[in-house]
Each structure stands twice: as C-alpha cells, then as structure tokens.
Amino acid sequence: MTRFTRTPITYQDPEKRIHNFDEVCLGYTKEEAIKEAKRCIQCKNPTCVPLCPVNIDIPGFIKAIAEEDFKKAAETLAEYSALPAVCGRVCPQEDQCEKTCILGKKGEPIAIGKLERFAADWALEQGLSLGKTKEPNGHKVAVIGSGPAGVTCAGELAKAGYEVKIFEALHEPGGVLVYGIPEFRLPADDIVQVEIENLKKLGVEIETNVIVGRTITVDEIFDEGYEAIFIGSGAGLPIFMNIPGENLNGVFSANEFLTRNNLMKAFRSDMDTPIKVGNKVAVVGGGNVAMDAARTAKRLGAEVHVVYRRTEEELPAREEEVENAMEEGIIFDFLTNPVEILGDDKGWVRGIKCVKMELGEPDASGRRRPIPIEGSEFEFEVDSVIMALGTSPNPLIPRTTEGLNTDERNRIKLVSEKGQTSREGIFAGGDNVTGSATVILAMGAGKEAAKSIDEYIKSKATNI
Ligand code: FAD
Ligand code: SF4
C-alpha cells in the first residue's frame, strides 16, 4: 500500500446483509484508522476544510487519530459538529471535503468520513459527553423540529447558555435520521439516539408529539416567554408524478414506506401495521431516498427494480449507496419512465407501464434532458410501486403564522443569509428553506441561525 491507496474497510457480505437490517459498513478498527490517518500529509493550507459546510478542523482530528489520541480527535469534532457519528456515515464526502483532498490528485483521498465515524463512535463507546456549556443566561429559545437543523441550532444555543426547548411532531426525535434513513446505513438506537441524549445532557428539553400549527401555534410559543424561534421542520411532503393509477393499493410514497419500516418497524410481521410489498417492486427515482427504499424492499424479500429516467451517470444518489444497492442485486432500469400504474379489478397494483427515454440537450439543472421515445411503451408486472421523486416542505407552519413568507414551493423565505425570516424573532434553516438537501447543509444552517439568534437576543437584552 502506498500513501495514495486508501486503507480498505470491511462491509457485511451482500448475500447475508440482504436478509437483515444490520449496518452494512462495519467501520475501521483502531489499527486501520491509525493507518489511514497516517496517510494525511497535514497540508499547511488544507483544501478539505473549506469544503466542509461546518468547517471541521479536518487535519487536526486526523492528526489526533494518527497519534492515537482518540479523545482529542473526538473533542475536535465536537467543537464543530453536534452529530459527527451521523455525518461520518451519511455525508456525501466524495462531493465535499474528500473531493479536494490533495492526495486525491494522484490516488485516493483520505477517508475523512470513515475516520470521523471512527473517532465519534469511539467517544460514544466510552460514553464521553464532550460539549461544554456556558453559565445559563436566563433567555429562552424554542426550536421546531428535531432533525439535523433543529438539533444543531439547539445544541449551539444551549452551549451559549440559553434555555432551549425543541417541539417535535413525531414520537421520536431525530427527523429524517430516524424516520427516513434505514438502520442498515445509520443505526437509530446506537447512534442517533445516543447523539440526541448528548444534546439533552447540554440541557436541551425535547417535547415530542407536538405538531406546531396544530397542537400549538408559533404565536402561542412566543406567549410562553420564548424570545426567538428557530423553525427546522424539514421537507417531509412527498411529491408524486400525477400519472393514472397512483391512488391504487400498493403504491407508496418513499416517505410512508421508510417511516413505517424505520419508525414503526413494519418489516416485523408481529407489528400492528406490517408492510407487505409482494414479490416484485418498482422504485421510481434515483436519489438516496430511492436507494434506501429499494434496499429496504429487498430486505423484505422482493425482487426490486429502480426505474430511473436518466442514465447511471446522472444518478443523484451517493456513489457508495449505488454500489451497495447493485451488490445487493437491485436491478436498475435506466432511461425508463413510468406513464401509468396498472391495477387489477380489486384496486391493487398489478403492473407498471413505462416508456423508454433518450437524453437530449442539457436542461436548467445542467443535466441532459430525458425525452420519451415515441412508441416505446411497455408493461411489466409488479406488486408494489414506491414513489421516490423528492419531497417539499409542509405548508402547515407558514399557513398558521402571520407574516412568515414562503416561495411558490412552500420554502420559507429568508431575508438574510443567517436564517432571519420575514417575521422578527423567527429564524429558519435546513430542508424547509432549501428544499430537500443534505444532513450537513441542514446542520450548517442550524449553526448559522444559532449565531443570528444569539446576536438578535443580545441586541435586545440588557443583561447579557
Ligand atoms: P428533517 O430531518 O426533515 O427534520 C425535521 C423535523 O421537523 C422532523 O423530525 C419533523 O417531524 C419535524 N416537524 C415537521 N413539521 C413539524 C411541526 N409542524 N411541528 C413540530 N415538528 C415538526 N442527506 C445526506 O446528507 N446523506 C444521506 O445519505 C441522506 N439520505 C437520505 C435518505 C432519506 C430516505 C431521506 C428522506 C433524506 C436523506 N438525506 C440525506 C437528506 C437529509 O436527511 C435531510 O436533508 C436532512 O435530514 C434535513 O434536515 P432538517 O433538520 O432540515 O429536516
Ligand atoms: Fe489531509 Fe487531504 Fe485535508 Fe490535506 S486535504 S489535510 S491530505 S485530509
């Protein structure tokens, strides 16, 4: 192995893992992590740091691993990120920090994500609580939503001395990290909930089963004495294709399918609401959500087809997830687009009608536009169809909050880059502002908003 070759990491065998929901990537051992960390040349002007949305001191934590000081590595990560064990697993590092790693020019970039995961897991195993908090400053902030944006904003404010309460609609905190991303990529109990527990140790209170806009309104939260509110309500409303047959039994949105599996354990036949997908499933879409839905359906025992209207090259999902899906035997039907879902006389899905596509000129997104090939329609039999075409923000909070402006796609409009909305004292960030994006971008937004909230409250208060 030269400096330019990555230390290999172990994955669960594909043949075995398609029969369980255990984590697929097994992570580095101590020895492997040290070996990988020693490849880092500790650039004087590291190109990795600016591409990390929360600007983690990457050479710093990697050096600590190389020197076998794992506590220091974990402490360095905790200075910048509230969820390092999560980000080490799900961040698209290949498009961020690892993309510009200098070693990548001649060989393979440092496995920054896998090292982050190693150091964060080590700290979780030791039961270390790494955040430091200032003395309470007597000011209260409310946070709506406990996904990466809300959790980061809450953590930053708690560390700065604020009394913070999170209002969460679901019965478990964590947002997409618990209801969307499956256990085989991100173990909810061992990783997400432990990181959430660390947040509680900083003094953050979390109230679940509270739908803001229904159970309580934003204005009623202000009436309870909160001086600022951060809205991190995500983008949980599924998008459909509006083609005939989408209302048939056996058509799921990826959100419903994944939530029922992850949060309500629907893969277990002894649960109240088990999911039966049948023998053959079509998943429509090509992003991370489509990969998660397809790999979950595979684990439920089905033959799974990913139906995607462009080619493999344009797949928006992370490379690692596509590779894992292919290894698990998911079949990819590229340049194929559904035009109708076919039903039987009892209203259940029996098949899907698709059209073949070809790529034309680039569209507004810069990707070549898929164009239907006339007369190429064909049908194939499936028992279920899972629509994984993306999501948009739920309009409930803006509709029940006077003066909170949104755009035509229900995204909350900001009046500053730092999370200020059109209503004084209300800040927002994450998927409800950007539309469906990434964990780390949501965290970056939560962190920026926390700074703004701190400045806002300090500008009005006389005692801090
Ligand atoms: P969310 O995580 O959606 O959290 C919002 C929270 O607000 C939820 O808990 C919700 O219940 C709560 N809420 C909503 N409305 C209300 C209300 N009215 N009152 C109270 N609470 C409310 N990103 C990656 O970086 N890597 C990946 O591999 C990846 N895979 C993904 C796989 C799936 C299946 C999905 C769906 C997304 C994936 N993403 C991935 C995207 C990523 O998870 C999101 O960008 C990120 O979670 C957004 O964070 P957020 O805090 O803005 O919102
Ligand atoms: Fe290390 Fe790569 Fe960052 Fe340079 S760019 S400091 S080699 S991780």
Short mmCIF file of N, CA, C and O in Angstrom, two decimals, residues 28-38 57-58 60-79 84 114-130:
data_model
loop_
_atom_site.label_atom_id
_atom_site.label_comp_id
_atom_site.label_asym_id
_atom_site.label_seq_id
_atom_site.Cartn_x
_atom_site.Cartn_y
_atom_site.Cartn_z
N TYR A 28 -13.87 1.30 10.55
CA TYR A 28 -12.46 0.96 10.75
C TYR A 28 -12.21 0.40 12.15
O TYR A 28 -12.81 0.86 13.13
N THR A 29 -11.27 -0.53 12.25
CA THR A 29 -10.74 -0.92 13.55
C THR A 29 -9.73 0.17 13.95
O THR A 29 -9.36 1.00 13.13
N LYS A 30 -9.25 0.10 15.20
CA LYS A 30 -8.27 1.07 15.69
C LYS A 30 -7.05 1.11 14.77
O LYS A 30 -6.60 2.16 14.33
N GLU A 31 -6.54 -0.09 14.48
CA GLU A 31 -5.32 -0.20 13.69
C GLU A 31 -5.54 0.38 12.28
O GLU A 31 -4.68 1.11 11.76
N GLU A 32 -6.69 0.05 11.70
CA GLU A 32 -6.97 0.55 10.34
C GLU A 32 -7.10 2.07 10.34
O GLU A 32 -6.62 2.76 9.43
N ALA A 33 -7.77 2.60 11.38
CA ALA A 33 -7.98 4.05 11.44
C ALA A 33 -6.63 4.77 11.56
O ALA A 33 -6.38 5.78 10.88
N ILE A 34 -5.76 4.24 12.41
CA ILE A 34 -4.45 4.88 12.60
C ILE A 34 -3.67 4.86 11.28
O ILE A 34 -3.09 5.87 10.87
N LYS A 35 -3.72 3.72 10.62
CA LYS A 35 -3.00 3.56 9.34
C LYS A 35 -3.52 4.58 8.31
O LYS A 35 -2.76 5.25 7.62
N GLU A 36 -4.85 4.71 8.24
CA GLU A 36 -5.45 5.64 7.28
C GLU A 36 -5.10 7.08 7.65
O GLU A 36 -4.75 7.89 6.79
N ALA A 37 -5.16 7.38 8.96
CA ALA A 37 -4.89 8.76 9.41
C ALA A 37 -3.44 9.15 9.11
O ALA A 37 -3.16 10.32 8.81
N LYS A 38 -2.55 8.17 9.15
CA LYS A 38 -1.14 8.47 8.91
C LYS A 38 -0.87 8.83 7.45
O LYS A 38 0.19 9.35 7.13
N ASP A 57 -12.06 21.11 11.74
CA ASP A 57 -10.60 21.11 11.64
C ASP A 57 -10.18 19.68 11.26
O ASP A 57 -9.81 18.87 12.11
N ILE A 58 -10.26 19.39 9.98
CA ILE A 58 -10.04 18.01 9.50
C ILE A 58 -8.60 17.53 9.75
O ILE A 58 -8.40 16.47 10.37
N GLY A 60 -6.64 18.49 11.94
CA GLY A 60 -6.48 18.42 13.39
C GLY A 60 -6.99 17.10 13.96
O GLY A 60 -6.29 16.41 14.70
N PHE A 61 -8.22 16.72 13.58
CA PHE A 61 -8.76 15.49 14.18
C PHE A 61 -8.07 14.25 13.61
O PHE A 61 -7.85 13.26 14.30
N ILE A 62 -7.62 14.36 12.34
CA ILE A 62 -6.93 13.21 11.73
C ILE A 62 -5.56 13.02 12.39
O ILE A 62 -5.13 11.89 12.68
N LYS A 63 -4.88 14.13 12.68
CA LYS A 63 -3.56 14.05 13.34
C LYS A 63 -3.72 13.37 14.71
O LYS A 63 -2.92 12.51 15.08
N ALA A 64 -4.78 13.76 15.42
CA ALA A 64 -5.00 13.16 16.74
C ALA A 64 -5.20 11.64 16.62
O ALA A 64 -4.70 10.88 17.44
N ILE A 65 -5.92 11.21 15.57
CA ILE A 65 -6.10 9.74 15.39
C ILE A 65 -4.75 9.10 15.10
O ILE A 65 -4.39 8.07 15.68
N ALA A 66 -3.97 9.74 14.21
CA ALA A 66 -2.65 9.18 13.86
C ALA A 66 -1.78 9.05 15.10
O ALA A 66 -0.97 8.13 15.22
N GLU A 67 -1.96 9.99 16.04
CA GLU A 67 -1.16 9.95 17.28
C GLU A 67 -1.84 9.11 18.37
O GLU A 67 -1.44 9.15 19.54
N GLU A 68 -2.89 8.41 18.00
CA GLU A 68 -3.64 7.52 18.90
C GLU A 68 -4.28 8.27 20.08
O GLU A 68 -4.53 7.69 21.12
N ASP A 69 -4.51 9.57 19.89
CA ASP A 69 -5.20 10.34 20.92
C ASP A 69 -6.66 10.51 20.46
O ASP A 69 -7.08 11.56 19.96
N PHE A 70 -7.44 9.42 20.64
CA PHE A 70 -8.81 9.41 20.09
C PHE A 70 -9.72 10.40 20.80
O PHE A 70 -10.65 10.93 20.22
N LYS A 71 -9.42 10.65 22.09
CA LYS A 71 -10.25 11.60 22.84
C LYS A 71 -10.11 12.99 22.23
O LYS A 71 -11.09 13.69 21.99
N LYS A 72 -8.85 13.33 21.93
CA LYS A 72 -8.63 14.66 21.32
C LYS A 72 -9.32 14.73 19.95
O LYS A 72 -9.90 15.76 19.60
N ALA A 73 -9.26 13.64 19.20
CA ALA A 73 -9.92 13.63 17.89
C ALA A 73 -11.41 13.88 18.06
O ALA A 73 -12.01 14.71 17.36
N ALA A 74 -12.02 13.19 19.03
CA ALA A 74 -13.47 13.34 19.26
C ALA A 74 -13.79 14.74 19.77
O ALA A 74 -14.80 15.34 19.38
N GLU A 75 -12.92 15.28 20.62
CA GLU A 75 -13.16 16.64 21.14
C GLU A 75 -13.08 17.67 20.02
O GLU A 75 -13.87 18.61 19.95
N THR A 76 -12.13 17.47 19.11
CA THR A 76 -12.00 18.39 17.97
C THR A 76 -13.28 18.35 17.14
O THR A 76 -13.83 19.40 16.77
N LEU A 77 -13.79 17.15 16.87
CA LEU A 77 -15.02 17.03 16.08
C LEU A 77 -16.18 17.71 16.79
O LEU A 77 -16.97 18.44 16.17
N ALA A 78 -16.28 17.50 18.12
CA ALA A 78 -17.42 18.04 18.88
C ALA A 78 -17.44 19.57 18.88
O ALA A 78 -18.49 20.18 19.02
N GLU A 79 -16.25 20.18 18.69
CA GLU A 79 -16.21 21.66 18.63
C GLU A 79 -17.01 22.19 17.45
O GLU A 79 -17.51 23.29 17.46
N PRO A 84 -21.30 14.05 14.80
CA PRO A 84 -20.21 13.51 13.98
C PRO A 84 -20.38 12.04 13.60
O PRO A 84 -19.99 11.65 12.50
N LYS A 114 -14.96 8.21 7.00
CA LYS A 114 -14.81 6.96 7.77
C LYS A 114 -13.98 7.21 9.04
O LYS A 114 -14.20 6.58 10.07
N LEU A 115 -13.01 8.15 8.97
CA LEU A 115 -12.22 8.48 10.16
C LEU A 115 -13.06 9.27 11.16
O LEU A 115 -12.95 9.09 12.38
N GLU A 116 -13.93 10.15 10.63
CA GLU A 116 -14.83 10.91 11.50
C GLU A 116 -15.74 9.93 12.26
O GLU A 116 -15.92 10.04 13.48
N ARG A 117 -16.26 8.97 11.51
CA ARG A 117 -17.12 7.95 12.12
C ARG A 117 -16.35 7.18 13.21
O ARG A 117 -16.87 6.95 14.30
N PHE A 118 -15.10 6.82 12.91
CA PHE A 118 -14.31 6.06 13.87
C PHE A 118 -14.16 6.84 15.19
O PHE A 118 -14.42 6.32 16.27
N ALA A 119 -13.74 8.12 15.08
CA ALA A 119 -13.48 8.90 16.30
C ALA A 119 -14.78 9.14 17.08
O ALA A 119 -14.81 9.06 18.32
N ALA A 120 -15.87 9.43 16.33
CA ALA A 120 -17.16 9.70 17.00
C ALA A 120 -17.69 8.43 17.67
O ALA A 120 -18.18 8.49 18.80
N ASP A 121 -17.56 7.29 17.00
CA ASP A 121 -18.03 6.02 17.59
C ASP A 121 -17.21 5.69 18.84
O ASP A 121 -17.75 5.19 19.83
N TRP A 122 -15.91 5.96 18.76
CA TRP A 122 -15.04 5.68 19.92
C TRP A 122 -15.56 6.47 21.13
O TRP A 122 -15.70 5.93 22.22
N ALA A 123 -15.89 7.76 20.90
CA ALA A 123 -16.38 8.60 22.01
C ALA A 123 -17.72 8.08 22.53
O ALA A 123 -17.97 8.06 23.74
N LEU A 124 -18.59 7.63 21.61
CA LEU A 124 -19.90 7.09 22.04
C LEU A 124 -19.69 5.83 22.88
O LEU A 124 -20.34 5.64 23.91
N GLU A 125 -18.76 4.97 22.42
CA GLU A 125 -18.49 3.73 23.18
C GLU A 125 -17.97 4.03 24.58
O GLU A 125 -18.26 3.32 25.54
N GLN A 126 -17.16 5.11 24.69
CA GLN A 126 -16.61 5.46 26.01
C GLN A 126 -17.65 6.19 26.87
O GLN A 126 -17.38 6.51 28.03
N GLY A 127 -18.78 6.57 26.27
CA GLY A 127 -19.81 7.31 27.00
C GLY A 127 -19.37 8.73 27.30
O GLY A 127 -19.83 9.35 28.27
N LEU A 128 -18.49 9.29 26.45
CA LEU A 128 -18.00 10.65 26.71
C LEU A 128 -19.04 11.68 26.32
O LEU A 128 -19.68 11.56 25.27
N SER A 129 -19.21 12.69 27.12
CA SER A 129 -20.08 13.81 26.78
C SER A 129 -19.16 15.00 26.57
O SER A 129 -18.50 15.46 27.50
N LEU A 130 -19.08 15.48 25.32
CA LEU A 130 -17.97 16.39 25.00
C LEU A 130 -18.33 17.87 24.93
O LEU A 130 -17.46 18.72 24.91
#
